[in-house]
Amino acid sequence: LVEVRRRLEGQDRVRFEMHAMGTSLEGSAEDIFALAADLHEIPFAGGIPRVYTILKVDQRSDREQGLADKVDSVERRLG
């Protein structure tokens, strides 16, 4: 997990937020998929023989919407 964080911090194409249950990535689909593939390889490089990666994709084509927009929407509704 430490090396994953280092790799995330060492790149500038995908915005990220690490949290207790995973990491949220924000950027172009192409950049996210490339980064996910790179991050998936990290445990193998450390000698771990099996890696299980889950990737969920939420993409809009009708408008721009980022992670912060979703949180802001909930907070506005809370008042």
Coordinates of C-alpha atoms in Angstrom, one line a residue:
L1 CA 0.0 0.0 0.0
V2 CA 2.9 2.4 0.7
E3 CA 4.3 1.8 -2.8
V4 CA 0.9 2.3 -4.3
R5 CA 0.7 5.7 -2.6
R6 CA 4.2 6.6 -3.8
R7 CA 3.3 5.7 -7.4
L8 CA 0.1 7.8 -7.2
E9 CA 2.0 10.7 -5.8
G10 CA 4.7 10.3 -8.5
Q11 CA 2.3 10.8 -11.4
D12 CA 0.3 13.9 -12.4
R13 CA -2.3 12.7 -14.9
V14 CA -4.9 11.1 -12.5
R15 CA -6.3 12.8 -9.4
F16 CA -6.7 10.5 -6.5
E17 CA -8.1 10.2 -3.0
M18 CA -7.1 7.3 -0.8
H19 CA -9.6 6.2 1.9
A20 CA -10.2 3.3 4.2
M21 CA -11.9 1.0 1.6
G22 CA -9.9 1.9 -1.5
T23 CA -8.8 4.7 -3.7
S24 CA -10.9 6.9 -6.0
L25 CA -9.3 7.9 -9.3
E26 CA -10.3 10.9 -11.4
G27 CA -9.1 11.6 -15.0
S28 CA -9.5 10.4 -18.5
A29 CA -10.5 6.7 -18.9
E30 CA -7.2 6.1 -20.9
D31 CA -5.1 7.5 -18.0
I32 CA -7.0 5.7 -15.3
F33 CA -6.8 2.3 -17.0
A34 CA -3.1 2.7 -17.6
L35 CA -2.5 3.7 -14.0
A36 CA -4.6 0.9 -12.7
A37 CA -2.6 -1.6 -14.7
D38 CA 0.6 -0.1 -13.3
L39 CA -0.7 -0.2 -9.8
H40 CA -1.9 -3.8 -10.2
E41 CA 1.7 -4.9 -11.0
I42 CA 3.2 -3.5 -7.8
P43 CA 2.5 -6.4 -5.5
F44 CA 3.8 -8.9 -8.1
A45 CA 7.1 -6.9 -8.1
G46 CA 7.2 -7.3 -4.4
G47 CA 7.0 -11.0 -4.6
I48 CA 3.3 -11.5 -3.9
P49 CA 2.1 -14.4 -6.1
R50 CA -1.6 -13.4 -6.4
V51 CA -3.2 -10.0 -6.8
Y52 CA -6.9 -9.2 -6.9
T53 CA -7.9 -5.8 -8.2
I54 CA -11.4 -4.4 -8.4
L55 CA -12.0 -1.5 -10.7
K56 CA -15.4 0.3 -10.9
V57 CA -15.9 2.9 -13.6
D58 CA -18.4 5.7 -13.4
Q59 CA -18.2 7.9 -16.5
R60 CA -20.6 10.6 -17.8
S61 CA -20.8 11.7 -21.4
D62 CA -23.4 14.4 -20.9
R63 CA -21.5 16.7 -18.7
E64 CA -18.3 17.2 -16.6
Q65 CA -18.6 15.9 -13.0
G66 CA -15.8 15.2 -10.6
L67 CA -15.6 13.5 -7.2
A68 CA -15.9 16.8 -5.4
D69 CA -19.1 17.6 -7.3
K70 CA -20.7 14.5 -5.9
V71 CA -19.8 15.3 -2.3
D72 CA -20.8 19.0 -2.8
S73 CA -24.2 17.9 -4.0
V74 CA -24.9 15.9 -0.8
E75 CA -23.7 18.7 1.4
R76 CA -25.9 21.2 -0.4
R77 CA -28.9 19.0 0.2
L78 CA -28.0 18.7 3.9
G79 CA -28.2 22.4 4.1

